[in-house]
Structure formats: C-alpha cells, structure tokens
Amino acid sequence: MKRIHSFIIVMIIILLMLTSYLFIQEIQVSNKWKGINDWGYQLQNINIDETRATKFDLLVLDYSVNGEASGEFTRNDIISLQGGPGGSKLIIAYLSIGEAEDYRYYWQDGWKPGAPEWLDKVNPNWEGNYKVKYWDEKWQNIIFGSPNSYLDKIIDAGFDGVYLDIIDAYQYYEEKGYSNAREDMINFVIAIADYAHRTKGAKDFGIFAQNAEELVENMNYLNALTGIGREEVYFEATNIRTSTHHRDAIETYLDLVVAENKLVLTVDYCNKQDYIDEAYTLAKEKGYIPYCTTVELDSLTLNAGHAPD
C-alpha cells in the first residue's frame, strides 16, 4: 500500500509540474504580442534595408518583395527584418483568403471565372483579383495544408504571423443568397489558425483578420485570433472623415477584441496633419494601435508627431 501511495503522490507531482509548465508556456506565447504600441503596413515597393531601419514594433508586409514567387522572402530575410538596426520587430505576412490574385505563384495559365469551378467573377475595383468560393476544399488547399500551400510558405519562411484579408467576401455571397457564407468564412479562419498552431506546431504564430469585425461576435472565431485589423475607421481614402454612426458601429466590435486582451490595428487613409492627429488620438483612447498611410500601401509612412519608437 505504501508503494501505491508513493506512486500516486509522484504522479500528482508530475501532473502539477506539467500543468505549471504548460501554464508558463501559455504566458510566454501571449507575451510575444504584448507591448506593441505602433505598427506599419506596406504591400508594394518593399526595400529590405529601409524596412529594417524603421522602429515599428509590428509590420504587415507582403510575403514577397514583388508579390510573385521570384521575390519570396527567405528565412534569412525575415530574420534580418526581425532584428534590424531599428530594433526588434514582429513581421506579419499579408494573405488574401477571399479573393484569388492572378500574379501569385499558385495562378495557372488558362484559369478564368468558372474554371476552376471555385473561381468566380473578377473584382471590378482591383485588376487581376477574382472572387472565390472560399468554402471549396480545392481553394482551401491552396491556402493551407501542404508544403506548397500559401500559409506553409509563410510559416516556413519564419514570419511571426499572418494578416488575413478579404474576409468580408462572405457578405458578397450572402447577398447572392448563399446562406452558409458567414459560417463558412468563420470556419475557414478557425481552420487556418488550428493548422498553424497544432499541425505546424507554431503555437505563438499570430492570426490577424482584416475588416469584417462583426464576426468577432462568434467567440470561437475571436478566440482563434491574435488580433484584428480595421481599415478606415476614422478616415476613408483619402482624407474623408467617417460619420459618427460609422465609427460607433465599428468600435462596438473592436472593443470586444480589446476586452479579450487582443490587438486592434487601425489603418486610416489620410495625409492632413490634423486628420492624422485625430485618428491617432481617437484610436489610442480606445486602446487601439493606429497607423495612417496612403491607400496604395506602397511605403512605410512616418507620421509627424507619431513616429514609431
């Protein structure tokens, strides 16, 4: 009996130690995303040396210097960006999951709306971008799940996280009468997060969703996120002040994200100093992390009075 009793005590101690270890690991993972007070956003004309020299805490960049396979960042490139002369940075890769882009590595000759069947109409506002039936398994296989998938390339290159865009594509399909559009997008994002964290073992890999902030009402969706990015909360492109109703509606959902100790990144498209000051002040009052730049996202803007430190 004494041996059995001793064995039970030992097992309890081991379980307590394991639990403590896992708890500490969770703290360490979450701490990676603490203390961020500025960020930048650039998808075109990326210059590695110039980017390294900036002092932003977090940067959202394309996964490639030129958007194509020939310009993909290497692991050494990302290491260089993370520890440049401007200080340490978290580097997040942009990834559109609600539209296909005809200049990306996965695009194949002969593709057109309906062929493959998940490829939908061209976006008239963005040349070379096409709506996709994002719930289709073949499209999702392009995004994640194999060594050549988009997300795998991003993780394997050493990016700290991913910035998912065109999540609001679900609204387009809702208007077309597809009743599962919202649920399918939620499940898609959750599956991406689960794959990164569990299958790839990248436990502290950041998952950020741009726009479609209303989806955070779903707690499973919100729990899958590290944070959310929101364009044009205070100023639309360019220098157009948004209405109080517009701001209040968006902030209602962004506040839910802040309440869960997750990051809210706002980006407003304005270049007038008083507008920039207004956007930064309003965002910071709410606990958001603001940034103002041009809608082309072709440079890292250093706003007077709000430069990264």
PDB file of C-alpha atoms in Angstrom:
ATOM      1  CA  MET A   1       0.000   0.000   0.000  1.00  0.00           C
ATOM      2  CA  LYS A   2       2.844   2.374   0.821  1.00  0.00           C
ATOM      3  CA  ARG A   3       4.322   1.837  -2.658  1.00  0.00           C
ATOM      4  CA  ILE A   4       0.953   2.531  -4.295  1.00  0.00           C
ATOM      5  CA  HIS A   5       0.503   5.598  -2.128  1.00  0.00           C
ATOM      6  CA  SER A   6       4.001   6.864  -3.031  1.00  0.00           C
ATOM      7  CA  PHE A   7       3.345   6.210  -6.719  1.00  0.00           C
ATOM      8  CA  ILE A   8       0.136   8.261  -6.613  1.00  0.00           C
ATOM      9  CA  ILE A   9       1.930  11.139  -4.894  1.00  0.00           C
ATOM     10  CA  VAL A  10       4.704  11.077  -7.516  1.00  0.00           C
ATOM     11  CA  MET A  11       2.161  11.080 -10.338  1.00  0.00           C
ATOM     12  CA  ILE A  12       0.326  14.028  -8.790  1.00  0.00           C
ATOM     13  CA  ILE A  13       3.591  15.957  -8.508  1.00  0.00           C
ATOM     14  CA  ILE A  14       4.424  15.194 -12.155  1.00  0.00           C
ATOM     15  CA  LEU A  15       0.982  16.348 -13.282  1.00  0.00           C
ATOM     16  CA  LEU A  16       1.307  19.541 -11.263  1.00  0.00           C
ATOM     17  CA  MET A  17       4.734  20.210 -12.781  1.00  0.00           C
ATOM     18  CA  LEU A  18       3.404  19.552 -16.283  1.00  0.00           C
ATOM     19  CA  THR A  19       0.437  21.838 -15.689  1.00  0.00           C
ATOM     20  CA  SER A  20       2.728  24.576 -14.407  1.00  0.00           C
ATOM     21  CA  TYR A  21       4.986  24.159 -17.430  1.00  0.00           C
ATOM     22  CA  LEU A  22       2.085  24.437 -19.852  1.00  0.00           C
ATOM     23  CA  PHE A  23       0.780  27.485 -17.996  1.00  0.00           C
ATOM     24  CA  ILE A  24       4.176  29.160 -18.247  1.00  0.00           C
ATOM     25  CA  GLN A  25       4.335  28.292 -21.935  1.00  0.00           C
ATOM     26  CA  GLU A  26       0.965  29.959 -22.489  1.00  0.00           C
ATOM     27  CA  ILE A  27       2.212  33.080 -20.717  1.00  0.00           C
ATOM     28  CA  GLN A  28       5.335  33.092 -22.867  1.00  0.00           C
ATOM     29  CA  VAL A  29       3.296  32.716 -26.044  1.00  0.00           C
ATOM     30  CA  SER A  30       0.911  35.527 -25.136  1.00  0.00           C
ATOM     31  CA  ASN A  31       3.762  37.800 -24.065  1.00  0.00           C
ATOM     32  CA  LYS A  32       5.111  37.790 -27.626  1.00  0.00           C
ATOM     33  CA  TRP A  33       2.213  40.019 -28.588  1.00  0.00           C
ATOM     34  CA  LYS A  34       2.339  42.312 -25.552  1.00  0.00           C
ATOM     35  CA  GLY A  35       3.853  45.771 -25.514  1.00  0.00           C
ATOM     36  CA  ILE A  36       3.163  46.603 -29.152  1.00  0.00           C
ATOM     37  CA  ASN A  37       2.323  50.291 -29.492  1.00  0.00           C
ATOM     38  CA  ASP A  38       2.969  51.034 -33.166  1.00  0.00           C
ATOM     39  CA  TRP A  39       2.745  49.253 -36.484  1.00  0.00           C
ATOM     40  CA  GLY A  40       3.232  49.740 -40.215  1.00  0.00           C
ATOM     41  CA  TYR A  41       1.614  48.325 -43.335  1.00  0.00           C
ATOM     42  CA  GLN A  42       3.275  48.060 -46.763  1.00  0.00           C
ATOM     43  CA  LEU A  43       2.487  45.715 -49.655  1.00  0.00           C
ATOM     44  CA  GLN A  44       4.382  47.286 -52.568  1.00  0.00           C
ATOM     45  CA  ASN A  45       7.878  48.613 -53.269  1.00  0.00           C
ATOM     46  CA  ILE A  46       9.347  46.876 -50.235  1.00  0.00           C
ATOM     47  CA  ASN A  47      13.012  47.636 -49.607  1.00  0.00           C
ATOM     48  CA  ILE A  48      14.504  45.296 -47.019  1.00  0.00           C
ATOM     49  CA  ASP A  49      17.251  47.632 -45.828  1.00  0.00           C
ATOM     50  CA  GLU A  50      14.899  50.594 -45.438  1.00  0.00           C
ATOM     51  CA  THR A  51      12.354  48.425 -43.641  1.00  0.00           C
ATOM     52  CA  ARG A  52      14.979  47.042 -41.251  1.00  0.00           C
ATOM     53  CA  ALA A  53      15.943  50.571 -40.245  1.00  0.00           C
ATOM     54  CA  THR A  54      12.450  51.546 -39.086  1.00  0.00           C
ATOM     55  CA  LYS A  55      11.406  51.331 -35.438  1.00  0.00           C
ATOM     56  CA  PHE A  56       7.937  49.837 -35.848  1.00  0.00           C
ATOM     57  CA  ASP A  57       7.079  47.109 -33.337  1.00  0.00           C
ATOM     58  CA  LEU A  58       4.989  45.208 -35.880  1.00  0.00           C
ATOM     59  CA  LEU A  59       4.959  45.253 -39.670  1.00  0.00           C
ATOM     60  CA  VAL A  60       2.455  43.808 -42.118  1.00  0.00           C
ATOM     61  CA  LEU A  61       4.219  43.072 -45.403  1.00  0.00           C
ATOM     62  CA  ASP A  62       3.565  41.025 -48.488  1.00  0.00           C
ATOM     63  CA  TYR A  63       5.163  37.580 -48.348  1.00  0.00           C
ATOM     64  CA  SER A  64       7.230  38.602 -51.373  1.00  0.00           C
ATOM     65  CA  VAL A  65       9.172  41.710 -52.352  1.00  0.00           C
ATOM     66  CA  ASN A  66       7.325  41.878 -55.689  1.00  0.00           C
ATOM     67  CA  GLY A  67       4.260  39.782 -54.869  1.00  0.00           C
ATOM     68  CA  GLU A  68       5.471  36.904 -57.015  1.00  0.00           C
ATOM     69  CA  ALA A  69       7.311  33.646 -56.394  1.00  0.00           C
ATOM     70  CA  SER A  70      10.561  35.175 -57.676  1.00  0.00           C
ATOM     71  CA  GLY A  71      10.550  37.683 -54.830  1.00  0.00           C
ATOM     72  CA  GLU A  72       9.566  35.455 -51.913  1.00  0.00           C
ATOM     73  CA  PHE A  73      11.248  36.402 -48.659  1.00  0.00           C
ATOM     74  CA  THR A  74      13.704  33.809 -47.426  1.00  0.00           C
ATOM     75  CA  ARG A  75      14.083  32.789 -43.800  1.00  0.00           C
ATOM     76  CA  ASN A  76      17.287  34.845 -43.669  1.00  0.00           C
ATOM     77  CA  ASP A  77      15.404  37.861 -44.999  1.00  0.00           C
ATOM     78  CA  ILE A  78      12.806  37.561 -42.236  1.00  0.00           C
ATOM     79  CA  ILE A  79      15.462  37.097 -39.544  1.00  0.00           C
ATOM     80  CA  SER A  80      17.148  40.217 -40.868  1.00  0.00           C
ATOM     81  CA  LEU A  81      13.894  42.187 -40.740  1.00  0.00           C
ATOM     82  CA  GLN A  82      13.047  40.948 -37.252  1.00  0.00           C
ATOM     83  CA  GLY A  83      16.317  42.179 -35.824  1.00  0.00           C
ATOM     84  CA  GLY A  84      17.275  45.186 -37.914  1.00  0.00           C
ATOM     85  CA  PRO A  85      19.100  48.314 -36.731  1.00  0.00           C
ATOM     86  CA  GLY A  86      15.761  49.939 -35.937  1.00  0.00           C
ATOM     87  CA  GLY A  87      15.114  47.369 -33.228  1.00  0.00           C
ATOM     88  CA  SER A  88      13.256  44.083 -32.940  1.00  0.00           C
ATOM     89  CA  LYS A  89      10.057  43.688 -34.956  1.00  0.00           C
ATOM     90  CA  LEU A  90       7.284  41.188 -35.464  1.00  0.00           C
ATOM     91  CA  ILE A  91       6.841  40.538 -39.176  1.00  0.00           C
ATOM     92  CA  ILE A  92       3.361  39.562 -40.383  1.00  0.00           C
ATOM     93  CA  ALA A  93       2.592  38.332 -43.901  1.00  0.00           C
ATOM     94  CA  TYR A  94      -0.416  39.549 -45.863  1.00  0.00           C
ATOM     95  CA  LEU A  95      -2.642  36.790 -47.244  1.00  0.00           C
ATOM     96  CA  SER A  96      -5.880  37.226 -49.187  1.00  0.00           C
ATOM     97  CA  ILE A  97      -8.200  34.308 -48.493  1.00  0.00           C
ATOM     98  CA  GLY A  98     -11.389  35.702 -50.038  1.00  0.00           C
ATOM     99  CA  GLU A  99     -10.015  36.512 -53.490  1.00  0.00           C
ATOM    100  CA  ALA A 100      -7.508  34.939 -55.870  1.00  0.00           C
ATOM    101  CA  GLU A 101      -4.812  37.123 -57.429  1.00  0.00           C
ATOM    102  CA  ASP A 102      -3.530  36.342 -60.910  1.00  0.00           C
ATOM    103  CA  TYR A 103       0.060  37.345 -60.134  1.00  0.00           C
ATOM    104  CA  ARG A 104       0.501  34.859 -57.286  1.00  0.00           C
ATOM    105  CA  TYR A 105       2.581  31.691 -57.560  1.00  0.00           C
ATOM    106  CA  TYR A 106      -0.477  29.431 -57.479  1.00  0.00           C
ATOM    107  CA  TRP A 107      -2.153  31.002 -60.539  1.00  0.00           C
ATOM    108  CA  GLN A 108      -2.245  28.750 -63.594  1.00  0.00           C
ATOM    109  CA  ASP A 109      -2.486  29.562 -67.291  1.00  0.00           C
ATOM    110  CA  GLY A 110      -5.984  29.185 -68.634  1.00  0.00           C
ATOM    111  CA  TRP A 111      -7.767  29.993 -65.405  1.00  0.00           C
ATOM    112  CA  LYS A 112     -10.895  32.097 -65.818  1.00  0.00           C
ATOM    113  CA  PRO A 113     -14.195  32.520 -63.949  1.00  0.00           C
ATOM    114  CA  GLY A 114     -15.751  29.078 -63.641  1.00  0.00           C
ATOM    115  CA  ALA A 115     -12.534  27.245 -64.486  1.00  0.00           C
ATOM    116  CA  PRO A 116     -11.613  26.057 -61.919  1.00  0.00           C
ATOM    117  CA  GLU A 117     -15.153  25.923 -60.595  1.00  0.00           C
ATOM    118  CA  TRP A 118     -14.326  27.754 -57.354  1.00  0.00           C
ATOM    119  CA  LEU A 119     -13.003  30.786 -59.275  1.00  0.00           C
ATOM    120  CA  ASP A 120     -15.692  33.453 -59.501  1.00  0.00           C
ATOM    121  CA  LYS A 121     -16.091  36.880 -61.087  1.00  0.00           C
ATOM    122  CA  VAL A 122     -13.305  39.412 -61.424  1.00  0.00           C
ATOM    123  CA  ASN A 123     -13.312  42.225 -58.879  1.00  0.00           C
ATOM    124  CA  PRO A 124     -14.002  45.327 -60.995  1.00  0.00           C
ATOM    125  CA  ASN A 125     -12.221  47.538 -58.454  1.00  0.00           C
ATOM    126  CA  TRP A 126      -8.957  45.578 -58.391  1.00  0.00           C
ATOM    127  CA  GLU A 127      -7.466  44.380 -61.644  1.00  0.00           C
ATOM    128  CA  GLY A 128      -6.314  40.757 -61.503  1.00  0.00           C
ATOM    129  CA  ASN A 129      -8.361  39.915 -58.388  1.00  0.00           C
ATOM    130  CA  TYR A 130     -11.155  37.348 -58.528  1.00  0.00           C
ATOM    131  CA  LYS A 131     -13.848  36.357 -56.068  1.00  0.00           C
ATOM    132  CA  VAL A 132     -13.504  32.775 -54.888  1.00  0.00           C
ATOM    133  CA  LYS A 133     -15.879  30.251 -53.389  1.00  0.00           C
ATOM    134  CA  TYR A 134     -13.686  30.151 -50.324  1.00  0.00           C
ATOM    135  CA  TRP A 135     -15.529  27.202 -48.787  1.00  0.00           C
ATOM    136  CA  ASP A 136     -14.367  24.981 -51.638  1.00  0.00           C
ATOM    137  CA  GLU A 137     -11.809  22.408 -50.486  1.00  0.00           C
ATOM    138  CA  LYS A 138      -9.591  22.955 -53.532  1.00  0.00           C
ATOM    139  CA  TRP A 139      -9.256  26.671 -52.800  1.00  0.00           C
ATOM    140  CA  GLN A 140      -8.597  25.998 -49.137  1.00  0.00           C
ATOM    141  CA  ASN A 141      -5.894  23.504 -50.122  1.00  0.00           C
ATOM    142  CA  ILE A 142      -4.135  26.330 -51.952  1.00  0.00           C
ATOM    143  CA  ILE A 143      -4.232  28.436 -48.800  1.00  0.00           C
ATOM    144  CA  PHE A 144      -3.068  25.815 -46.267  1.00  0.00           C
ATOM    145  CA  GLY A 145      -2.344  22.143 -45.720  1.00  0.00           C
ATOM    146  CA  SER A 146       0.662  21.186 -47.874  1.00  0.00           C
ATOM    147  CA  PRO A 147       4.321  22.197 -48.233  1.00  0.00           C
ATOM    148  CA  ASN A 148       3.453  24.295 -51.298  1.00  0.00           C
ATOM    149  CA  SER A 149       0.413  25.983 -49.795  1.00  0.00           C
ATOM    150  CA  TYR A 150       0.442  29.710 -49.184  1.00  0.00           C
ATOM    151  CA  LEU A 151       0.326  29.530 -45.379  1.00  0.00           C
ATOM    152  CA  ASP A 152       3.030  26.869 -45.239  1.00  0.00           C
ATOM    153  CA  LYS A 153       5.325  29.082 -47.293  1.00  0.00           C
ATOM    154  CA  ILE A 154       4.704  31.935 -44.856  1.00  0.00           C
ATOM    155  CA  ILE A 155       5.309  29.825 -41.747  1.00  0.00           C
ATOM    156  CA  ASP A 156       8.365  28.110 -43.186  1.00  0.00           C
ATOM    157  CA  ALA A 157       9.888  31.477 -44.134  1.00  0.00           C
ATOM    158  CA  GLY A 158       9.803  32.447 -40.458  1.00  0.00           C
ATOM    159  CA  PHE A 159       7.077  35.095 -40.422  1.00  0.00           C
ATOM    160  CA  ASP A 160       5.635  35.778 -36.975  1.00  0.00           C
ATOM    161  CA  GLY A 161       2.057  35.655 -38.175  1.00  0.00           C
ATOM    162  CA  VAL A 162      -0.405  36.147 -40.990  1.00  0.00           C
ATOM    163  CA  TYR A 163      -2.753  39.021 -41.844  1.00  0.00           C
ATOM    164  CA  LEU A 164      -5.853  37.568 -43.479  1.00  0.00           C
ATOM    165  CA  ASP A 165      -7.698  39.798 -45.918  1.00  0.00           C
ATOM    166  CA  ILE A 166     -10.979  39.770 -47.875  1.00  0.00           C
ATOM    167  CA  ILE A 167     -12.744  38.041 -45.017  1.00  0.00           C
ATOM    168  CA  ASP A 168     -15.684  40.294 -45.816  1.00  0.00           C
ATOM    169  CA  ALA A 169     -16.111  38.302 -49.037  1.00  0.00           C
ATOM    170  CA  TYR A 170     -18.751  36.396 -47.103  1.00  0.00           C
ATOM    171  CA  GLN A 171     -21.008  39.455 -47.451  1.00  0.00           C
ATOM    172  CA  TYR A 172     -20.859  39.194 -51.249  1.00  0.00           C
ATOM    173  CA  TYR A 173     -22.055  35.599 -51.159  1.00  0.00           C
ATOM    174  CA  GLU A 174     -24.727  36.329 -48.574  1.00  0.00           C
ATOM    175  CA  GLU A 175     -26.137  38.905 -50.981  1.00  0.00           C
ATOM    176  CA  LYS A 176     -26.046  36.228 -53.679  1.00  0.00           C
ATOM    177  CA  GLY A 177     -28.241  34.043 -51.490  1.00  0.00           C
ATOM    178  CA  TYR A 178     -25.661  31.632 -50.060  1.00  0.00           C
ATOM    179  CA  SER A 179     -26.971  31.101 -46.536  1.00  0.00           C
ATOM    180  CA  ASN A 180     -23.814  29.481 -45.106  1.00  0.00           C
ATOM    181  CA  ALA A 181     -21.453  32.236 -46.268  1.00  0.00           C
ATOM    182  CA  ARG A 182     -20.822  33.710 -42.812  1.00  0.00           C
ATOM    183  CA  GLU A 183     -20.393  30.371 -41.053  1.00  0.00           C
ATOM    184  CA  ASP A 184     -18.096  29.056 -43.787  1.00  0.00           C
ATOM    185  CA  MET A 185     -15.792  32.070 -43.503  1.00  0.00           C
ATOM    186  CA  ILE A 186     -15.659  31.739 -39.720  1.00  0.00           C
ATOM    187  CA  ASN A 187     -14.790  28.060 -40.026  1.00  0.00           C
ATOM    188  CA  PHE A 188     -12.173  28.808 -42.699  1.00  0.00           C
ATOM    189  CA  VAL A 189     -10.326  31.258 -40.443  1.00  0.00           C
ATOM    190  CA  ILE A 190     -10.544  28.905 -37.457  1.00  0.00           C
ATOM    191  CA  ALA A 191      -9.166  26.067 -39.593  1.00  0.00           C
ATOM    192  CA  ILE A 192      -6.229  28.253 -40.674  1.00  0.00           C
ATOM    193  CA  ALA A 193      -5.430  29.101 -37.060  1.00  0.00           C
ATOM    194  CA  ASP A 194      -5.751  25.492 -35.936  1.00  0.00           C
ATOM    195  CA  TYR A 195      -3.495  24.288 -38.728  1.00  0.00           C
ATOM    196  CA  ALA A 196      -0.806  26.845 -37.893  1.00  0.00           C
ATOM    197  CA  HIS A 197      -0.905  26.214 -34.147  1.00  0.00           C
ATOM    198  CA  ARG A 198      -1.495  22.487 -33.953  1.00  0.00           C
ATOM    199  CA  THR A 199      -0.466  20.843 -37.215  1.00  0.00           C
ATOM    200  CA  LYS A 200       2.539  23.063 -37.914  1.00  0.00           C
ATOM    201  CA  GLY A 201       3.357  23.437 -34.212  1.00  0.00           C
ATOM    202  CA  ALA A 202       3.710  27.230 -34.480  1.00  0.00           C
ATOM    203  CA  LYS A 203       1.979  27.845 -31.135  1.00  0.00           C
ATOM    204  CA  ASP A 204       2.648  31.589 -30.954  1.00  0.00           C
ATOM    205  CA  PHE A 205       2.040  32.250 -34.672  1.00  0.00           C
ATOM    206  CA  GLY A 206      -0.188  35.318 -34.942  1.00  0.00           C
ATOM    207  CA  ILE A 207      -3.548  35.208 -36.695  1.00  0.00           C
ATOM    208  CA  PHE A 208      -4.912  38.610 -37.676  1.00  0.00           C
ATOM    209  CA  ALA A 209      -8.144  39.261 -39.565  1.00  0.00           C
ATOM    210  CA  GLN A 210      -8.669  42.441 -41.557  1.00  0.00           C
ATOM    211  CA  ASN A 211     -12.144  44.005 -41.512  1.00  0.00           C
ATOM    212  CA  ALA A 212     -15.426  42.045 -41.114  1.00  0.00           C
ATOM    213  CA  GLU A 213     -15.165  42.896 -37.410  1.00  0.00           C
ATOM    214  CA  GLU A 214     -18.758  41.811 -36.811  1.00  0.00           C
ATOM    215  CA  LEU A 215     -17.591  38.198 -36.952  1.00  0.00           C
ATOM    216  CA  VAL A 216     -15.964  38.579 -33.522  1.00  0.00           C
ATOM    217  CA  GLU A 217     -19.420  38.088 -32.037  1.00  0.00           C
ATOM    218  CA  ASN A 218     -18.630  34.419 -32.569  1.00  0.00           C
ATOM    219  CA  MET A 219     -16.388  33.536 -29.621  1.00  0.00           C
ATOM    220  CA  ASN A 220     -14.770  30.588 -31.388  1.00  0.00           C
ATOM    221  CA  TYR A 221     -13.719  32.966 -34.151  1.00  0.00           C
ATOM    222  CA  LEU A 222     -12.484  35.601 -31.705  1.00  0.00           C
ATOM    223  CA  ASN A 223     -10.560  33.015 -29.702  1.00  0.00           C
ATOM    224  CA  ALA A 224      -8.751  31.926 -32.873  1.00  0.00           C
ATOM    225  CA  LEU A 225      -7.408  35.439 -33.446  1.00  0.00           C
ATOM    226  CA  THR A 226      -4.379  37.243 -32.103  1.00  0.00           C
ATOM    227  CA  GLY A 227      -5.928  40.477 -33.221  1.00  0.00           C
ATOM    228  CA  ILE A 228      -7.883  42.307 -35.880  1.00  0.00           C
ATOM    229  CA  GLY A 229      -7.002  44.993 -38.397  1.00  0.00           C
ATOM    230  CA  ARG A 230      -9.586  47.547 -39.468  1.00  0.00           C
ATOM    231  CA  GLU A 231      -9.317  49.967 -42.365  1.00  0.00           C
ATOM    232  CA  GLU A 232     -10.953  53.387 -42.491  1.00  0.00           C
ATOM    233  CA  VAL A 233     -12.360  53.610 -39.002  1.00  0.00           C
ATOM    234  CA  TYR A 234     -11.911  57.371 -38.854  1.00  0.00           C
ATOM    235  CA  PHE A 235     -10.885  58.420 -42.388  1.00  0.00           C
ATOM    236  CA  GLU A 236     -11.642  56.837 -45.740  1.00  0.00           C
ATOM    237  CA  ALA A 237      -9.365  57.206 -48.747  1.00  0.00           C
ATOM    238  CA  THR A 238      -8.377  59.875 -48.930  1.00  0.00           C
ATOM    239  CA  ASN A 239      -8.983  62.464 -46.189  1.00  0.00           C
ATOM    240  CA  ILE A 240     -12.708  61.723 -45.966  1.00  0.00           C
ATOM    241  CA  ARG A 241     -13.889  61.835 -42.361  1.00  0.00           C
ATOM    242  CA  THR A 242     -16.205  58.963 -41.475  1.00  0.00           C
ATOM    243  CA  SER A 243     -19.534  59.566 -39.749  1.00  0.00           C
ATOM    244  CA  THR A 244     -20.087  59.185 -36.034  1.00  0.00           C
ATOM    245  CA  HIS A 245     -22.531  56.370 -36.767  1.00  0.00           C
ATOM    246  CA  HIS A 246     -19.882  54.556 -38.849  1.00  0.00           C
ATOM    247  CA  ARG A 247     -17.269  54.912 -36.127  1.00  0.00           C
ATOM    248  CA  ASP A 248     -19.572  53.851 -33.321  1.00  0.00           C
ATOM    249  CA  ALA A 249     -20.728  50.757 -35.185  1.00  0.00           C
ATOM    250  CA  ILE A 250     -17.168  49.589 -35.846  1.00  0.00           C
ATOM    251  CA  GLU A 251     -15.868  50.454 -32.386  1.00  0.00           C
ATOM    252  CA  THR A 252     -18.605  48.357 -30.790  1.00  0.00           C
ATOM    253  CA  TYR A 253     -16.976  45.249 -32.238  1.00  0.00           C
ATOM    254  CA  LEU A 254     -13.369  46.398 -31.895  1.00  0.00           C
ATOM    255  CA  ASP A 255     -13.988  46.976 -28.196  1.00  0.00           C
ATOM    256  CA  LEU A 256     -14.905  43.297 -27.859  1.00  0.00           C
ATOM    257  CA  VAL A 257     -11.459  42.429 -29.198  1.00  0.00           C
ATOM    258  CA  VAL A 258      -9.706  44.781 -26.759  1.00  0.00           C
ATOM    259  CA  ALA A 259     -11.758  43.322 -23.896  1.00  0.00           C
ATOM    260  CA  GLU A 260     -10.220  39.926 -24.676  1.00  0.00           C
ATOM    261  CA  ASN A 261      -6.697  41.419 -24.463  1.00  0.00           C
ATOM    262  CA  LYS A 262      -6.169  41.053 -28.196  1.00  0.00           C
ATOM    263  CA  LEU A 263      -4.674  43.586 -30.589  1.00  0.00           C
ATOM    264  CA  VAL A 264      -6.677  46.053 -32.667  1.00  0.00           C
ATOM    265  CA  LEU A 265      -4.721  47.611 -35.528  1.00  0.00           C
ATOM    266  CA  THR A 266      -6.389  50.553 -37.244  1.00  0.00           C
ATOM    267  CA  VAL A 267      -5.275  51.993 -40.574  1.00  0.00           C
ATOM    268  CA  ASP A 268      -6.718  55.243 -41.861  1.00  0.00           C
ATOM    269  CA  TYR A 269      -6.001  56.726 -45.261  1.00  0.00           C
ATOM    270  CA  CYS A 270      -5.283  60.392 -44.664  1.00  0.00           C
ATOM    271  CA  ASN A 271      -2.330  62.749 -45.051  1.00  0.00           C
ATOM    272  CA  LYS A 272      -3.518  66.001 -43.493  1.00  0.00           C
ATOM    273  CA  GLN A 273      -1.765  66.557 -40.191  1.00  0.00           C
ATOM    274  CA  ASP A 274      -4.884  67.451 -38.221  1.00  0.00           C
ATOM    275  CA  TYR A 275      -6.644  64.338 -39.574  1.00  0.00           C
ATOM    276  CA  ILE A 276      -3.663  62.176 -38.680  1.00  0.00           C
ATOM    277  CA  ASP A 277      -3.604  63.621 -35.164  1.00  0.00           C
ATOM    278  CA  GLU A 278      -7.333  62.986 -34.817  1.00  0.00           C
ATOM    279  CA  ALA A 279      -7.077  59.373 -35.977  1.00  0.00           C
ATOM    280  CA  TYR A 280      -4.194  58.614 -33.595  1.00  0.00           C
ATOM    281  CA  THR A 281      -5.885  60.306 -30.639  1.00  0.00           C
ATOM    282  CA  LEU A 282      -9.244  58.593 -31.109  1.00  0.00           C
ATOM    283  CA  ALA A 283      -7.693  55.161 -31.662  1.00  0.00           C
ATOM    284  CA  LYS A 284      -5.399  55.364 -28.660  1.00  0.00           C
ATOM    285  CA  GLU A 285      -8.255  56.473 -26.414  1.00  0.00           C
ATOM    286  CA  LYS A 286      -9.948  53.170 -27.245  1.00  0.00           C
ATOM    287  CA  GLY A 287      -6.847  51.057 -26.723  1.00  0.00           C
ATOM    288  CA  TYR A 288      -6.267  50.514 -30.452  1.00  0.00           C
ATOM    289  CA  ILE A 289      -2.929  50.761 -32.241  1.00  0.00           C
ATOM    290  CA  PRO A 290      -3.219  53.392 -35.014  1.00  0.00           C
ATOM    291  CA  TYR A 291      -1.473  53.946 -38.317  1.00  0.00           C
ATOM    292  CA  CYS A 292      -2.144  56.437 -41.122  1.00  0.00           C
ATOM    293  CA  THR A 293      -0.824  56.000 -44.634  1.00  0.00           C
ATOM    294  CA  THR A 294      -1.747  56.054 -48.333  1.00  0.00           C
ATOM    295  CA  VAL A 295      -4.293  53.644 -49.754  1.00  0.00           C
ATOM    296  CA  GLU A 296      -1.685  52.333 -52.203  1.00  0.00           C
ATOM    297  CA  LEU A 297       0.284  50.860 -49.273  1.00  0.00           C
ATOM    298  CA  ASP A 298       3.468  51.393 -51.238  1.00  0.00           C
ATOM    299  CA  SER A 299       5.628  52.911 -48.494  1.00  0.00           C
ATOM    300  CA  LEU A 300       6.079  52.940 -44.742  1.00  0.00           C
ATOM    301  CA  THR A 301       4.722  56.297 -43.643  1.00  0.00           C
ATOM    302  CA  LEU A 302       6.369  58.060 -40.716  1.00  0.00           C
ATOM    303  CA  ASN A 303       3.715  60.442 -39.445  1.00  0.00           C
ATOM    304  CA  ALA A 304       4.956  63.644 -37.819  1.00  0.00           C
ATOM    305  CA  GLY A 305       4.378  63.516 -34.075  1.00  0.00           C
ATOM    306  CA  HIS A 306       3.565  59.816 -34.203  1.00  0.00           C
ATOM    307  CA  ALA A 307       6.788  58.226 -35.360  1.00  0.00           C
ATOM    308  CA  PRO A 308       7.423  54.697 -34.064  1.00  0.00           C
ATOM    309  CA  ASP A 309       9.714  54.431 -31.084  1.00  0.00           C
TER     310      ASP A 309
END
